[in-house]
PDB file of C-alpha atoms in Angstrom:
ATOM      1  CA  UNK A   1       0.000   0.000   0.000  1.00 51.00           C
ATOM      2  CA  UNK A   2       1.314   3.402  -0.941  1.00 85.00           C
ATOM      3  CA  UNK A   3       1.878   5.826   1.961  1.00 86.00           C
ATOM      4  CA  UNK A   4      -0.158   8.616   0.330  1.00 91.00           C
ATOM      5  CA  UNK A   5      -3.110   6.291  -0.073  1.00 91.00           C
ATOM      6  CA  UNK A   6      -2.858   5.323   3.593  1.00 92.00           C
ATOM      7  CA  UNK A   7      -2.717   8.975   4.655  1.00 93.00           C
ATOM      8  CA  UNK A   8      -5.802   9.785   2.593  1.00 95.00           C
ATOM      9  CA  UNK A   9      -7.694   6.813   4.042  1.00 95.00           C
ATOM     10  CA  UNK A  10      -6.630   7.645   7.586  1.00 95.00           C
ATOM     11  CA  UNK A  11      -7.706  11.267   7.151  1.00 96.00           C
ATOM     12  CA  UNK A  12     -11.131  10.112   5.995  1.00 96.00           C
ATOM     13  CA  UNK A  13     -11.383   7.854   9.048  1.00 96.00           C
ATOM     14  CA  UNK A  14     -10.337  10.737  11.304  1.00 96.00           C
ATOM     15  CA  UNK A  15     -12.825  13.125   9.698  1.00 97.00           C
ATOM     16  CA  UNK A  16     -15.732  10.736  10.189  1.00 96.00           C
ATOM     17  CA  UNK A  17     -14.692   9.889  13.752  1.00 95.00           C
ATOM     18  CA  UNK A  18     -14.402  13.584  14.606  1.00 95.00           C
ATOM     19  CA  UNK A  19     -17.804  14.361  13.108  1.00 96.00           C
ATOM     20  CA  UNK A  20     -19.717  11.375  14.493  1.00 95.00           C
ATOM     21  CA  UNK A  21     -17.638  10.005  17.347  1.00 95.00           C
ATOM     22  CA  UNK A  22     -17.231   6.667  15.561  1.00 94.00           C
ATOM     23  CA  UNK A  23     -16.448   5.191  12.138  1.00 95.00           C
ATOM     24  CA  UNK A  24     -18.319   2.505  10.239  1.00 94.00           C
ATOM     25  CA  UNK A  25     -18.547   1.647   6.578  1.00 94.00           C
ATOM     26  CA  UNK A  26     -21.987   3.264   6.433  1.00 94.00           C
ATOM     27  CA  UNK A  27     -20.733   6.451   8.096  1.00 95.00           C
ATOM     28  CA  UNK A  28     -17.953   6.719   5.485  1.00 97.00           C
ATOM     29  CA  UNK A  29     -20.485   6.177   2.699  1.00 97.00           C
ATOM     30  CA  UNK A  30     -22.813   8.846   4.023  1.00 97.00           C
ATOM     31  CA  UNK A  31     -20.151  11.460   4.720  1.00 97.00           C
ATOM     32  CA  UNK A  32     -18.084  11.042   1.539  1.00 97.00           C
ATOM     33  CA  UNK A  33     -20.599   9.605  -0.927  1.00 97.00           C
ATOM     34  CA  UNK A  34     -18.601   6.398  -1.317  1.00 97.00           C
ATOM     35  CA  UNK A  35     -19.917   3.063  -2.460  1.00 97.00           C
ATOM     36  CA  UNK A  36     -19.979   0.169   0.005  1.00 94.00           C
ATOM     37  CA  UNK A  37     -16.906  -1.312  -1.700  1.00 96.00           C
ATOM     38  CA  UNK A  38     -14.996   1.998  -1.593  1.00 97.00           C
ATOM     39  CA  UNK A  39     -15.743   2.517   2.082  1.00 96.00           C
ATOM     40  CA  UNK A  40     -14.640  -1.053   2.817  1.00 94.00           C
ATOM     41  CA  UNK A  41     -11.340  -0.338   1.038  1.00 95.00           C
ATOM     42  CA  UNK A  42     -10.775   2.765   3.172  1.00 96.00           C
ATOM     43  CA  UNK A  43     -11.304   0.756   6.359  1.00 96.00           C
ATOM     44  CA  UNK A  44      -9.130  -2.087   5.067  1.00 94.00           C
ATOM     45  CA  UNK A  45      -6.254   0.311   4.263  1.00 92.00           C
ATOM     46  CA  UNK A  46      -6.229   1.617   7.814  1.00 95.00           C
ATOM     47  CA  UNK A  47      -6.768  -1.819   9.374  1.00 94.00           C
ATOM     48  CA  UNK A  48      -3.710  -3.185   7.551  1.00 93.00           C
ATOM     49  CA  UNK A  49      -1.465  -0.752   9.414  1.00 92.00           C
ATOM     50  CA  UNK A  50      -3.472  -0.288  12.636  1.00 93.00           C
ATOM     51  CA  UNK A  51      -5.753  -3.287  13.212  1.00 93.00           C
ATOM     52  CA  UNK A  52      -6.168  -2.310  16.864  1.00 94.00           C
ATOM     53  CA  UNK A  53      -8.249   0.756  15.920  1.00 94.00           C
ATOM     54  CA  UNK A  54     -11.232  -1.235  14.648  1.00 95.00           C
ATOM     55  CA  UNK A  55     -13.266  -3.716  16.643  1.00 94.00           C
ATOM     56  CA  UNK A  56     -15.934  -6.083  15.395  1.00 93.00           C
ATOM     57  CA  UNK A  57     -19.425  -4.919  16.333  1.00 89.00           C
ATOM     58  CA  UNK A  58     -21.601  -8.017  16.467  1.00 91.00           C
ATOM     59  CA  UNK A  59     -24.827  -6.016  16.729  1.00 89.00           C
ATOM     60  CA  UNK A  60     -24.290  -4.374  13.345  1.00 82.00           C
ATOM     61  CA  UNK A  61     -22.021  -7.089  11.896  1.00 86.00           C
ATOM     62  CA  UNK A  62     -19.415  -4.512  10.939  1.00 88.00           C
ATOM     63  CA  UNK A  63     -16.079  -3.079  11.960  1.00 91.00           C
ATOM     64  CA  UNK A  64     -16.315   0.027  14.099  1.00 93.00           C
ATOM     65  CA  UNK A  65     -13.748   2.502  15.418  1.00 94.00           C
ATOM     66  CA  UNK A  66     -14.339   5.048  18.138  1.00 92.00           C
ATOM     67  CA  UNK A  67     -12.868   8.545  18.064  1.00 93.00           C
ATOM     68  CA  UNK A  68     -10.588   7.911  21.062  1.00 93.00           C
ATOM     69  CA  UNK A  69      -8.965   4.907  19.354  1.00 91.00           C
ATOM     70  CA  UNK A  70      -8.454   6.813  16.097  1.00 93.00           C
ATOM     71  CA  UNK A  71      -6.904   9.792  17.898  1.00 92.00           C
ATOM     72  CA  UNK A  72      -4.350   7.502  19.571  1.00 90.00           C
ATOM     73  CA  UNK A  73      -2.849   6.760  16.133  1.00 86.00           C
ATOM     74  CA  UNK A  74      -3.199  10.245  14.636  1.00 86.00           C
ATOM     75  CA  UNK A  75       0.164  11.874  13.951  1.00 76.00           C
ATOM     76  CA  UNK A  76      -0.334  15.449  12.703  1.00 71.00           C
TER      77      UNK A  76
END
């Protein structure tokens, strides 16, 4: 994965987490107008480098990240 692509994906994750307090595939789709596949790719890019950010949410059957976990990995 190219570093610029990771930075773009991480920034999208950070933006959604800041706005909503959490990140899910649906939240990425709604905020950025992405398709389900595109939003999954964004999450996958970040999970490859920081798998500890996302946790499996059994209630919604999706990966979810909370703002506090995202901020721990944010390096301005």
